[in-house]
PDB file of N, CA and C in Angstrom:
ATOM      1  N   UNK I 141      52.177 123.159 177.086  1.00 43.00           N
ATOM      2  CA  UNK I 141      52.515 124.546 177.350  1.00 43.00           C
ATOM      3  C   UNK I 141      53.998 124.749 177.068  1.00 43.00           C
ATOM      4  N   UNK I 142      54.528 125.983 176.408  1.00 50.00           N
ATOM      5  CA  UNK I 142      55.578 125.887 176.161  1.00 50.00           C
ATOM      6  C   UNK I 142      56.690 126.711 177.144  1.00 50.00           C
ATOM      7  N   UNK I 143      57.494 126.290 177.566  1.00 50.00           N
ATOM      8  CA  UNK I 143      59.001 126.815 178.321  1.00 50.00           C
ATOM      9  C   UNK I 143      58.171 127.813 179.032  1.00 50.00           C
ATOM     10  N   UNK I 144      58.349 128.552 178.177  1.00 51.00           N
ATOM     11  CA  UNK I 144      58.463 130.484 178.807  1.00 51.00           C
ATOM     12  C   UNK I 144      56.800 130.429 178.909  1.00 51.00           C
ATOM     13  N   UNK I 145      55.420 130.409 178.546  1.00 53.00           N
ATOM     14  CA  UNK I 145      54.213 130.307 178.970  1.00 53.00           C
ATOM     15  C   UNK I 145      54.008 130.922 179.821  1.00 53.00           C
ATOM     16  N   UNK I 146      53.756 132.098 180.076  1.00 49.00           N
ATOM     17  CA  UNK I 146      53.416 132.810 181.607  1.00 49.00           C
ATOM     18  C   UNK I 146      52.423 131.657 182.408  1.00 49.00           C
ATOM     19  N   UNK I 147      52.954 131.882 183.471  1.00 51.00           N
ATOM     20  CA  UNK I 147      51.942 131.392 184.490  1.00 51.00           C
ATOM     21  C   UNK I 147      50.459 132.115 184.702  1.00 51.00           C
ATOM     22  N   UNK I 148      49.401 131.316 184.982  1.00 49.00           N
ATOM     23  CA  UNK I 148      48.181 132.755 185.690  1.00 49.00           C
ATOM     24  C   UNK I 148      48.554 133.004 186.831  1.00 49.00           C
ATOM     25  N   UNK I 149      49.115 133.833 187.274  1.00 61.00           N
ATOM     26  CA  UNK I 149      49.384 133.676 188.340  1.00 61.00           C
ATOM     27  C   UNK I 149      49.092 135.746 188.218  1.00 61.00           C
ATOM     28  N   UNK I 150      49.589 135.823 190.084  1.00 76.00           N
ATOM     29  CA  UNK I 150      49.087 137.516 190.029  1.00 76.00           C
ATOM     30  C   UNK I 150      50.795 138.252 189.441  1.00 76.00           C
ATOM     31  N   UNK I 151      51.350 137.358 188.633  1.00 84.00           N
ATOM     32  CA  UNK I 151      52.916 137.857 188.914  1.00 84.00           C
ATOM     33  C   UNK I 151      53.361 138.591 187.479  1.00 84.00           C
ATOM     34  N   UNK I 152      53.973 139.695 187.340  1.00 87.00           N
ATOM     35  CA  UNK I 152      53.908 140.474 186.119  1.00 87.00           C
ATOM     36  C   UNK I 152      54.644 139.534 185.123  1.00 87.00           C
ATOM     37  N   UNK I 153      54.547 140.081 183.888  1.00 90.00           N
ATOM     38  CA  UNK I 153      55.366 139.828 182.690  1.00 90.00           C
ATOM     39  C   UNK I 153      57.016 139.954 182.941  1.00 90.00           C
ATOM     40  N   UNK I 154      57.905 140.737 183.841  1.00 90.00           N
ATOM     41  CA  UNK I 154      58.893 141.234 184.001  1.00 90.00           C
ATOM     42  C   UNK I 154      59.115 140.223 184.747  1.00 90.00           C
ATOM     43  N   UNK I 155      58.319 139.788 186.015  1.00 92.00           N
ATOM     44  CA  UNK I 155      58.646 138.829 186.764  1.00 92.00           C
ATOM     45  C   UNK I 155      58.959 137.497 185.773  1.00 92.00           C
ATOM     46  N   UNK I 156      57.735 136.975 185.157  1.00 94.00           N
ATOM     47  CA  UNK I 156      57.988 135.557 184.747  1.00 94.00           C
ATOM     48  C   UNK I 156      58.851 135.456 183.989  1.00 94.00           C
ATOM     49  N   UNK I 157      59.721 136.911 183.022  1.00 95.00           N
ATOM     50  CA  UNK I 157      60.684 136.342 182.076  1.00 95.00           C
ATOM     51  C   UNK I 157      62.242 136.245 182.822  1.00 95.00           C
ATOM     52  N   UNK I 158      62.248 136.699 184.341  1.00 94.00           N
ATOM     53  CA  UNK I 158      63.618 136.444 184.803  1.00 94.00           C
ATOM     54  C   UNK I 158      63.116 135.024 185.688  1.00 94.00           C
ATOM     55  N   UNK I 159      62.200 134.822 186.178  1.00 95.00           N
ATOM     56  CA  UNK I 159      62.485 133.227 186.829  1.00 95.00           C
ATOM     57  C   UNK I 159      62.591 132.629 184.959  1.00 95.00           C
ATOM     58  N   UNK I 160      62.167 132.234 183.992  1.00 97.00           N
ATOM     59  CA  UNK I 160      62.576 132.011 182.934  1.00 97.00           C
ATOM     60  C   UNK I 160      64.078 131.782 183.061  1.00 97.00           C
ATOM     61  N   UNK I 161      64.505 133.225 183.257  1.00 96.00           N
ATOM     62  CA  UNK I 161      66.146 133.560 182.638  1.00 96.00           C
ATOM     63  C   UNK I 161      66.775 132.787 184.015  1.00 96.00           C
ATOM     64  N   UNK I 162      66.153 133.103 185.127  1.00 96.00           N
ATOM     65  CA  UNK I 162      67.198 132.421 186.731  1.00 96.00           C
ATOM     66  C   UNK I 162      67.736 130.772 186.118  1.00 96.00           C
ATOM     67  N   UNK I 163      65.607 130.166 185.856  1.00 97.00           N
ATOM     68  CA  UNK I 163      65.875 128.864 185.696  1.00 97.00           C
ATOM     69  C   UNK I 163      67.017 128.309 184.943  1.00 97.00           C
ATOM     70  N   UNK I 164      66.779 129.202 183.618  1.00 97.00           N
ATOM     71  CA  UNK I 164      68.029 129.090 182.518  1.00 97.00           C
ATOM     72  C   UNK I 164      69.595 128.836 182.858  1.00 97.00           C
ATOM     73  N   UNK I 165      69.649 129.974 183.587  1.00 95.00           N
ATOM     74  CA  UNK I 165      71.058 129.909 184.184  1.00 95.00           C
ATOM     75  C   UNK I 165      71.248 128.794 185.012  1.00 95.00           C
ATOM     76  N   UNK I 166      70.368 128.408 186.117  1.00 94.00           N
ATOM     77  CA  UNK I 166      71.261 127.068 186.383  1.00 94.00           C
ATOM     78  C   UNK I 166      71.056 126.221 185.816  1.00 94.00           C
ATOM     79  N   UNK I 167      70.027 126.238 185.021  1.00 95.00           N
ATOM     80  CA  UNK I 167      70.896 124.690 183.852  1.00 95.00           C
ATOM     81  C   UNK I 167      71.845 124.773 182.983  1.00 95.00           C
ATOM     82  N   UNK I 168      72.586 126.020 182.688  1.00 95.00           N
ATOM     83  CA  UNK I 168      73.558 126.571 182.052  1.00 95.00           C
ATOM     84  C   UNK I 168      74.633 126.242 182.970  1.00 95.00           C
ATOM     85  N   UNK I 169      74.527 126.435 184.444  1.00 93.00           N
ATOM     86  CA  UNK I 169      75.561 126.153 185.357  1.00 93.00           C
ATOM     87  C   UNK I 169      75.741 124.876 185.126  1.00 93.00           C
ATOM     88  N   UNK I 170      74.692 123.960 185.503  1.00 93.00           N
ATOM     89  CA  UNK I 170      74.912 122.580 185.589  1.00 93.00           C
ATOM     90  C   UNK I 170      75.013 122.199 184.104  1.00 93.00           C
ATOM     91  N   UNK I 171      75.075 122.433 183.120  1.00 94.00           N
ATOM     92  CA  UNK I 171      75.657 121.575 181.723  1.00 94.00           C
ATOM     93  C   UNK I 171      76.963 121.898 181.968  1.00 94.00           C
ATOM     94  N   UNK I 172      77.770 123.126 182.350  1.00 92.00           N
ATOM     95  CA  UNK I 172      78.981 123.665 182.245  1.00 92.00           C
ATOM     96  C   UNK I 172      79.955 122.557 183.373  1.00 92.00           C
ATOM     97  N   UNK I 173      79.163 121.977 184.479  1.00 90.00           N
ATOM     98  CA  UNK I 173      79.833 121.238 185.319  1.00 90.00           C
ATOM     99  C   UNK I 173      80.068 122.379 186.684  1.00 90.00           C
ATOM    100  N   UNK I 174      79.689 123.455 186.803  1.00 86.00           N
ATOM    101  CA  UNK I 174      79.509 124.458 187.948  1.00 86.00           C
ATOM    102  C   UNK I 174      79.304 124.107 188.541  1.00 86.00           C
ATOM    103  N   UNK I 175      77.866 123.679 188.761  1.00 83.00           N
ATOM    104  CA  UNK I 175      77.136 123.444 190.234  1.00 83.00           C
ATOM    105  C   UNK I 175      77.785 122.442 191.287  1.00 83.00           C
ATOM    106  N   UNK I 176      77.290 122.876 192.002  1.00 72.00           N
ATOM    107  CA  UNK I 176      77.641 122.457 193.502  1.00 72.00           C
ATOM    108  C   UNK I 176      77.001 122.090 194.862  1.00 72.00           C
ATOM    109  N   UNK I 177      76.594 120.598 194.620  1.00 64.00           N
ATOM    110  CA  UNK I 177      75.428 119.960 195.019  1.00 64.00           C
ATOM    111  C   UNK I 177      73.854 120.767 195.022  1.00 64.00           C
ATOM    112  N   UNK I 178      73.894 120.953 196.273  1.00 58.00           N
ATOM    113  CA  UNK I 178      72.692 121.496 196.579  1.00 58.00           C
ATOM    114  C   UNK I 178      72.454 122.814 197.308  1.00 58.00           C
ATOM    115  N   UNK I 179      73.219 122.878 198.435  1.00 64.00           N
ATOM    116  CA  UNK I 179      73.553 123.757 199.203  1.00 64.00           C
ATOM    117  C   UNK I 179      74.181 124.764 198.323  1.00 64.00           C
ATOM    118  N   UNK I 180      73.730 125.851 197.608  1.00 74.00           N
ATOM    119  CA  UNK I 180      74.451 126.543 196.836  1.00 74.00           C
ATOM    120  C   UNK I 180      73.268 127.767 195.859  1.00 74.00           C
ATOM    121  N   UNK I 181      73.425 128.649 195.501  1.00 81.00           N
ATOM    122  CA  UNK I 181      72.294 129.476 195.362  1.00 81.00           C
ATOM    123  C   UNK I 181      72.850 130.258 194.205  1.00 81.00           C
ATOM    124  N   UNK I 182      71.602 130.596 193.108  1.00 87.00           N
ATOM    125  CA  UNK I 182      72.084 131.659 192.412  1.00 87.00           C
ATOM    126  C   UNK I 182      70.737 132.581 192.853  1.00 87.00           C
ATOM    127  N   UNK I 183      71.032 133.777 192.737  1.00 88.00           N
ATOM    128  CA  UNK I 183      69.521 134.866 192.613  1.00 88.00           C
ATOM    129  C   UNK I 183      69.550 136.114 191.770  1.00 88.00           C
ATOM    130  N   UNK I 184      68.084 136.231 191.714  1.00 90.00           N
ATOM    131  CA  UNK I 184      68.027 137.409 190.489  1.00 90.00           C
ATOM    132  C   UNK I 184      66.731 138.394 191.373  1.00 90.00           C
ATOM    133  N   UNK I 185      67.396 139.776 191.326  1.00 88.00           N
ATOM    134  CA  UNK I 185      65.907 140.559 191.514  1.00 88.00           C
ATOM    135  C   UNK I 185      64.892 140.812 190.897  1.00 88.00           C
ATOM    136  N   UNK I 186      63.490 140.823 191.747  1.00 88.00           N
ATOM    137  CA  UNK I 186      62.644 140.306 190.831  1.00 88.00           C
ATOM    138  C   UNK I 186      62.189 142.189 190.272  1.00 88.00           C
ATOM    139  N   UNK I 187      61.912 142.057 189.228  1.00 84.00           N
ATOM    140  CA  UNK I 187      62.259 143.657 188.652  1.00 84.00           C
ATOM    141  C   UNK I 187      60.457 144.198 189.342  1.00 84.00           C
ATOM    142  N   UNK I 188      60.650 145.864 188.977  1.00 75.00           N
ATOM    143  CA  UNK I 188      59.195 146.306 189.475  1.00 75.00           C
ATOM    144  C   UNK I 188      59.099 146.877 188.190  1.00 75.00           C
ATOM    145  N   UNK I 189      58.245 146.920 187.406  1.00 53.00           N
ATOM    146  CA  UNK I 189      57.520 147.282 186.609  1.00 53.00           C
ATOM    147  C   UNK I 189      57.044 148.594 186.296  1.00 53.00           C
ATOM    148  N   UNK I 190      55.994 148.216 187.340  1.00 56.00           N
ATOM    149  CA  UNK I 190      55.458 149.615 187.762  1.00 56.00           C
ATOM    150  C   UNK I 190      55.604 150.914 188.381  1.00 56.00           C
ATOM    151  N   UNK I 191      56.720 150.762 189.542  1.00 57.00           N
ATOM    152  CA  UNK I 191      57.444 151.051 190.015  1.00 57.00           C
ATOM    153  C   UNK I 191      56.340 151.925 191.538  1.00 57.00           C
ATOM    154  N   UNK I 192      55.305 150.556 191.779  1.00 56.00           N
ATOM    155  CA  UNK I 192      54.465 150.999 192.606  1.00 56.00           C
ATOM    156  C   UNK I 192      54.775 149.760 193.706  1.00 56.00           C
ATOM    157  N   UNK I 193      55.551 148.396 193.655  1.00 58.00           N
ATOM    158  CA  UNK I 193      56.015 147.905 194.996  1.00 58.00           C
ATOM    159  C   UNK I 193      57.255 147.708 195.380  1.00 58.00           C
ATOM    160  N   UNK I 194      57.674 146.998 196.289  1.00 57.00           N
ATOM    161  CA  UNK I 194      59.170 147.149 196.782  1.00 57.00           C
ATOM    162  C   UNK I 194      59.905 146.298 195.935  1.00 57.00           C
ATOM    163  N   UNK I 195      61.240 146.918 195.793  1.00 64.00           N
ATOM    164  CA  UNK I 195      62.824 146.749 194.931  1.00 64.00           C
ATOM    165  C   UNK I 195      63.502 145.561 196.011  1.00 64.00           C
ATOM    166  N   UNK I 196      62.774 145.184 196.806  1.00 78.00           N
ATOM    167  CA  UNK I 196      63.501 144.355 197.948  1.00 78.00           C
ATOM    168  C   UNK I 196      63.315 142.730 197.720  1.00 78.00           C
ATOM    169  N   UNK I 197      62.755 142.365 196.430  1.00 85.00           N
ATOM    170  CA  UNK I 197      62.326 140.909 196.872  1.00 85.00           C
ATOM    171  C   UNK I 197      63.275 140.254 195.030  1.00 85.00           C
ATOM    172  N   UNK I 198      63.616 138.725 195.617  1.00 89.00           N
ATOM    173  CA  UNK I 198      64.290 138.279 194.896  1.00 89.00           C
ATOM    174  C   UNK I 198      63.802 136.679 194.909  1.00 89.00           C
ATOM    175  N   UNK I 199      64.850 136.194 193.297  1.00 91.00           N
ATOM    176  CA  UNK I 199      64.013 134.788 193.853  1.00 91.00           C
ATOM    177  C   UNK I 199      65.455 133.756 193.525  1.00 91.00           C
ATOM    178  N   UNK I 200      64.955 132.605 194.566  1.00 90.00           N
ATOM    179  CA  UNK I 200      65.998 131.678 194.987  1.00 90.00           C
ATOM    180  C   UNK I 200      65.443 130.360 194.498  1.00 90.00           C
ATOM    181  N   UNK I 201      66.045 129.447 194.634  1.00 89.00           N
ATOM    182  CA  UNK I 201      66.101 127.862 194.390  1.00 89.00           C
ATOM    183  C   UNK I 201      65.889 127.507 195.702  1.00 89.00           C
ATOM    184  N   UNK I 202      64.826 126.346 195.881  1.00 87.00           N
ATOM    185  CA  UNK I 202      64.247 125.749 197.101  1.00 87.00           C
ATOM    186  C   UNK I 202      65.575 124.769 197.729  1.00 87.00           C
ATOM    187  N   UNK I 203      65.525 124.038 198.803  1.00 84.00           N
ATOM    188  CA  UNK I 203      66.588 123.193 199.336  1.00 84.00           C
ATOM    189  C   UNK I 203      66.162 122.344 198.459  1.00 84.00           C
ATOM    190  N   UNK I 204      67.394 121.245 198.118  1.00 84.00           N
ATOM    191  CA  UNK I 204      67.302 119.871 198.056  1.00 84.00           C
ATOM    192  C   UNK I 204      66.593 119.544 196.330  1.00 84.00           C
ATOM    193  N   UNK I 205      66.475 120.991 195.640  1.00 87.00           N
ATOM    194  CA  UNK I 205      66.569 120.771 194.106  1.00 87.00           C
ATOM    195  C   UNK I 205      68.038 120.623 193.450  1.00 87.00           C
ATOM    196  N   UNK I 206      68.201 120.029 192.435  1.00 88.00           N
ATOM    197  CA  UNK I 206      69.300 119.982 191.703  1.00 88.00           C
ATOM    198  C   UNK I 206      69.607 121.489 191.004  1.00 88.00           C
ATOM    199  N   UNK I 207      70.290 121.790 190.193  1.00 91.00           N
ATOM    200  CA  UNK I 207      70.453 122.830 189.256  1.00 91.00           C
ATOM    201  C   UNK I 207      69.482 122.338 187.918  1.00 91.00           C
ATOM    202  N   UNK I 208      69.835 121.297 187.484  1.00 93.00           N
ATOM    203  CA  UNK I 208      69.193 120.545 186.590  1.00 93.00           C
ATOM    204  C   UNK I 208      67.824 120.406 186.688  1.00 93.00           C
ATOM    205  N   UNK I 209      67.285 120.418 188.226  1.00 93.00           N
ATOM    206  CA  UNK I 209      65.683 120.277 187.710  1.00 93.00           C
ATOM    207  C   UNK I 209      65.209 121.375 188.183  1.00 93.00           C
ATOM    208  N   UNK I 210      65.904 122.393 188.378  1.00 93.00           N
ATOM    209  CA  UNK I 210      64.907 124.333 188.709  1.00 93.00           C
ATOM    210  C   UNK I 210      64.314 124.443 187.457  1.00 93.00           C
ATOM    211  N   UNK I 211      63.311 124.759 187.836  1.00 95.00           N
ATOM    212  CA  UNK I 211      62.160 125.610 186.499  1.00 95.00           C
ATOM    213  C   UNK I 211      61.691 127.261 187.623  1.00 95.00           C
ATOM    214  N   UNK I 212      61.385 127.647 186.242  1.00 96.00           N
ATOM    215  CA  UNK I 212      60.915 128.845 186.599  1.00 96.00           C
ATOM    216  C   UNK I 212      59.583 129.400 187.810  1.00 96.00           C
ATOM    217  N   UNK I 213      59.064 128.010 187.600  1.00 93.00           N
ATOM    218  CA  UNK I 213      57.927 127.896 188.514  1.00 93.00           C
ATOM    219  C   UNK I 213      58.363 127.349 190.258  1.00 93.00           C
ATOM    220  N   UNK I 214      59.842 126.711 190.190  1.00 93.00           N
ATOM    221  CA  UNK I 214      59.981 126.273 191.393  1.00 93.00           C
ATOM    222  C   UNK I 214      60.707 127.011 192.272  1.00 93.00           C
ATOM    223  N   UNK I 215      60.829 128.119 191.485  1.00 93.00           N
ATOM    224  CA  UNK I 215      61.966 129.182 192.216  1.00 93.00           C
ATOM    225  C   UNK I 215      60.906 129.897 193.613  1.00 93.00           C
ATOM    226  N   UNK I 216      61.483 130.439 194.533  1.00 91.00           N
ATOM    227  CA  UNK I 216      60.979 131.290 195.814  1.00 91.00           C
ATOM    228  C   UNK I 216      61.059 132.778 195.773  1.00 91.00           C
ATOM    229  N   UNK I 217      60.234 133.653 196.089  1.00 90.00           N
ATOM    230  CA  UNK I 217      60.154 135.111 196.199  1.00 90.00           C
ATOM    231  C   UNK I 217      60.789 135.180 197.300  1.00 90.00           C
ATOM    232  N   UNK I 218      61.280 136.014 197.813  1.00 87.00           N
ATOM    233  CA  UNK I 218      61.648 135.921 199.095  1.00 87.00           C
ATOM    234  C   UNK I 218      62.232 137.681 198.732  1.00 87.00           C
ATOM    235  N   UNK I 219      62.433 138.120 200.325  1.00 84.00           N
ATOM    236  CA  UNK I 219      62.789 139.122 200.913  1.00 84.00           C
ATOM    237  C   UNK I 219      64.184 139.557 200.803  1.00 84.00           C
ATOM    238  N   UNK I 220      64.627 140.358 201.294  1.00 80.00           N
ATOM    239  CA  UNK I 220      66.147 140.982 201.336  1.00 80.00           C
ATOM    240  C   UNK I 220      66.395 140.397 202.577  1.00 80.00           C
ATOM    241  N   UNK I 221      65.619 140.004 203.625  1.00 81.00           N
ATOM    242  CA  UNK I 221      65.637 139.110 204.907  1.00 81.00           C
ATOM    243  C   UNK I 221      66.295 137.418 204.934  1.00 81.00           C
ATOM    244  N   UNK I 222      65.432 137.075 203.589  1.00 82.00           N
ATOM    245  CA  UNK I 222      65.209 135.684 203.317  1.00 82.00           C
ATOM    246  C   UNK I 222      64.078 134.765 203.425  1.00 82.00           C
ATOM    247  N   UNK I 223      62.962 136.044 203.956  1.00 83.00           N
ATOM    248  CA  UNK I 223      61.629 134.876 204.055  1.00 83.00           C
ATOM    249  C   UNK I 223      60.760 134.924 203.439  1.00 83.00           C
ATOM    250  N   UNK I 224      60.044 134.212 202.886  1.00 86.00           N
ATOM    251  CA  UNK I 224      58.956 134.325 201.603  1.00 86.00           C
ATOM    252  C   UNK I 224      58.379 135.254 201.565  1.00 86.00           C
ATOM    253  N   UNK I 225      58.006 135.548 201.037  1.00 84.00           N
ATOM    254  CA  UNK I 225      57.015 136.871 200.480  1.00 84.00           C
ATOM    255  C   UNK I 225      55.540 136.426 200.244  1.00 84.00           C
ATOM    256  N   UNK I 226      55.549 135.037 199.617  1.00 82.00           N
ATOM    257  CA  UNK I 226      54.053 134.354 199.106  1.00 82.00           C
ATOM    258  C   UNK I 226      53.885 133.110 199.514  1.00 82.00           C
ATOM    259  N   UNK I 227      52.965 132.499 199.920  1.00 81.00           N
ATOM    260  CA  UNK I 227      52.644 131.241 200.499  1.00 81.00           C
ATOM    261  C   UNK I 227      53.517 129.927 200.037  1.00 81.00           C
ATOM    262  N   UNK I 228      54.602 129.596 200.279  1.00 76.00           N
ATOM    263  CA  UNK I 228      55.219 128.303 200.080  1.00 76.00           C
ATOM    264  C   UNK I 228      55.224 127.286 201.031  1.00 76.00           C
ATOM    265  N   UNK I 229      55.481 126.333 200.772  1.00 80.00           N
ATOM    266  CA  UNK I 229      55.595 124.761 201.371  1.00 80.00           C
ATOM    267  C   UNK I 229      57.110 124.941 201.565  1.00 80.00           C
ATOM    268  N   UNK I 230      58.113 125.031 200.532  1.00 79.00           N
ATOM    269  CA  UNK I 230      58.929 124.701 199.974  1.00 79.00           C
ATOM    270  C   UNK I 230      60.447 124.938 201.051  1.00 79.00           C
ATOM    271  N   UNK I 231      61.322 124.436 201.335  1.00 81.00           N
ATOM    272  CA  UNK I 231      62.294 124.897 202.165  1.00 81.00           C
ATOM    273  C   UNK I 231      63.111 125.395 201.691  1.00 81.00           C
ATOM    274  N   UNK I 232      63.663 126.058 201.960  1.00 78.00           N
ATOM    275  CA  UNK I 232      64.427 127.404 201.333  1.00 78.00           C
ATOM    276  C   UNK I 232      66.335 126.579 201.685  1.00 78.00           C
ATOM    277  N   UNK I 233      67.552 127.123 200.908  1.00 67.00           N
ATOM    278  CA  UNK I 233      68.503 127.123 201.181  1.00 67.00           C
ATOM    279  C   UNK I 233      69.087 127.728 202.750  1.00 67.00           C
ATOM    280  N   UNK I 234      69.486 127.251 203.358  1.00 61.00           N
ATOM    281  CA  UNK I 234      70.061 127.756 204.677  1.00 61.00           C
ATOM    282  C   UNK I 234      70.627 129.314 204.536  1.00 61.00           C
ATOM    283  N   UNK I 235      71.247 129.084 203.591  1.00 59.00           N
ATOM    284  CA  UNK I 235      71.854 130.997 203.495  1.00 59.00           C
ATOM    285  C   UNK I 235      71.113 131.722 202.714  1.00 59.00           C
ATOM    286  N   UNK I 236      69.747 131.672 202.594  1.00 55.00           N
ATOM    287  CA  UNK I 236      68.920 132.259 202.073  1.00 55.00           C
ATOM    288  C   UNK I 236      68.884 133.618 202.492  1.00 55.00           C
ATOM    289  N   UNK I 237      68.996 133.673 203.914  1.00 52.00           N
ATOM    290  CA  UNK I 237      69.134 135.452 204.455  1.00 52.00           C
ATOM    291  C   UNK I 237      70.662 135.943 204.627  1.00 52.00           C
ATOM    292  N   UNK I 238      71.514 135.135 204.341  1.00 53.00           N
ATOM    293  CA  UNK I 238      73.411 135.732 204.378  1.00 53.00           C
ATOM    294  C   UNK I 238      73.357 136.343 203.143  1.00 53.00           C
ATOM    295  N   UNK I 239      72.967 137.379 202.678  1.00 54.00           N
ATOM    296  CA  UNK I 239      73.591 137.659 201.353  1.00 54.00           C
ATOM    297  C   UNK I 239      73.690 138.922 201.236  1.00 54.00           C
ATOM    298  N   UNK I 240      74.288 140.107 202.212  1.00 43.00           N
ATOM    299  CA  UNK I 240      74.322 141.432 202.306  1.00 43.00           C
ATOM    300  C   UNK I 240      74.107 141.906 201.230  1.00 43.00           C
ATOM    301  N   UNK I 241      75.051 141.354 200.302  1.00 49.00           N
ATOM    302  CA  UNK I 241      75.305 142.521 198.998  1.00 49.00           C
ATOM    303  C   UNK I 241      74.019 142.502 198.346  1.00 49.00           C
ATOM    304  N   UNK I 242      72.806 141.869 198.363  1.00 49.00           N
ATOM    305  CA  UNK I 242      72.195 141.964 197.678  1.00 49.00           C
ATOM    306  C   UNK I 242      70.897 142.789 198.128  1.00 49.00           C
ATOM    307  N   UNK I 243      71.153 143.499 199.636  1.00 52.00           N
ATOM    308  CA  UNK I 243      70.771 144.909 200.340  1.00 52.00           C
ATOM    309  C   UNK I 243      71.508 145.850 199.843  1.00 52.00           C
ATOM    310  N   UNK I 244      72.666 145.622 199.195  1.00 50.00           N
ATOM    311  CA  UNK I 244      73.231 147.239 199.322  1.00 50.00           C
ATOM    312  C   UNK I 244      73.214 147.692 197.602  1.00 50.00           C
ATOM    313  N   UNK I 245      73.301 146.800 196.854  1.00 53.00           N
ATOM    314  CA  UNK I 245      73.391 146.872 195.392  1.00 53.00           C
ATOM    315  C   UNK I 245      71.932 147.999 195.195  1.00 53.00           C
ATOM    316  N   UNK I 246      72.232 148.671 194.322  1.00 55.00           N
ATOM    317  CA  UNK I 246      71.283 149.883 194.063  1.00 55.00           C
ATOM    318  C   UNK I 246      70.267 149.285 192.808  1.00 55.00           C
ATOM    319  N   UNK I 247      69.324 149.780 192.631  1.00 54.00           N
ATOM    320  CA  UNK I 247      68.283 149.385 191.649  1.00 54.00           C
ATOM    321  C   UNK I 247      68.630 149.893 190.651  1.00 54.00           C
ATOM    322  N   UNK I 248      69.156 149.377 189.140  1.00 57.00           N
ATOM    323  CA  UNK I 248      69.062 149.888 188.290  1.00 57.00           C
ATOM    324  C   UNK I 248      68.107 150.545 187.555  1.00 57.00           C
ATOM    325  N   UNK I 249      68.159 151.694 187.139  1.00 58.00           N
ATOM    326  CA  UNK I 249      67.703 152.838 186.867  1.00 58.00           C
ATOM    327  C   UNK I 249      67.698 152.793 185.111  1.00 58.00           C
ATOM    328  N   UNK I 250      66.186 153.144 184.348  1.00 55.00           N
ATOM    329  CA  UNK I 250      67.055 153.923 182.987  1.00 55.00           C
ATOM    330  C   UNK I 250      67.942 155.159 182.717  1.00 55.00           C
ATOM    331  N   UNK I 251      68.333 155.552 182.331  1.00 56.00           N
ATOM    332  CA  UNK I 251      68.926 156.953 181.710  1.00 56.00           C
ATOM    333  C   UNK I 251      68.571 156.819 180.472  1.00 56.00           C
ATOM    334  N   UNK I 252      67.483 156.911 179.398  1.00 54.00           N
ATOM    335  CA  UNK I 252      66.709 156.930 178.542  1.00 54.00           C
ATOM    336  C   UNK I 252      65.878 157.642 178.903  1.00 54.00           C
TER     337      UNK I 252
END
């Protein structure tokens, strides 16, 4: 299966190409020499499509992965709270729910 391969999963096209792009970026971090052990987070909102569910959910890197081994598939949905959204095992980063700004940042909009 190749890289980008949607998952079957119930998760849109919009969704799977930013865990794609999240994963990307931290291995972009970690070739650059960025990263910073473990304890450390990048996130991306997960876009709505349709514009029929909530603008509130984003996805994170589990505890105790490297930058180097996130894939798109290992990333977490999670809330503007910090708590999953969909059935995981997986333990989440400790500051998974510290991240105000990413409540107050507004949904980008077209103007097209």
């Amino acid at each position: 299966m190749a890289v980008t391969a949607m998952q079957a999963t119930r998760m849109s096209e919009a969704e799977w190409q930013t865990r794609v792009d999240l994963a990307a970026c931290y291995r972009l971090v970690d070739l650059f020499g960025w990263s910073d052990l473990i304890n450390t987070r990048i996130t991306a909102r997960v876009p709505n499509s349709d514009q029929t569910g909530p603008h509130d959910h984003f996805l994170i890197n589990t505890f105790g992965m490297l930058y180097d081994e996130i894939t798109a598939s290992s990333l977490v949905k999670v809330d503007v709270d910090g708590n999953p959204v969909e059935r995981s095992d997986a333990e989440l980063n400790s500051g998974a729910s510290r991240s105000p700004a990413r409540s107050i940042w507004p949904v980008p909009t077209s103007t097209a």
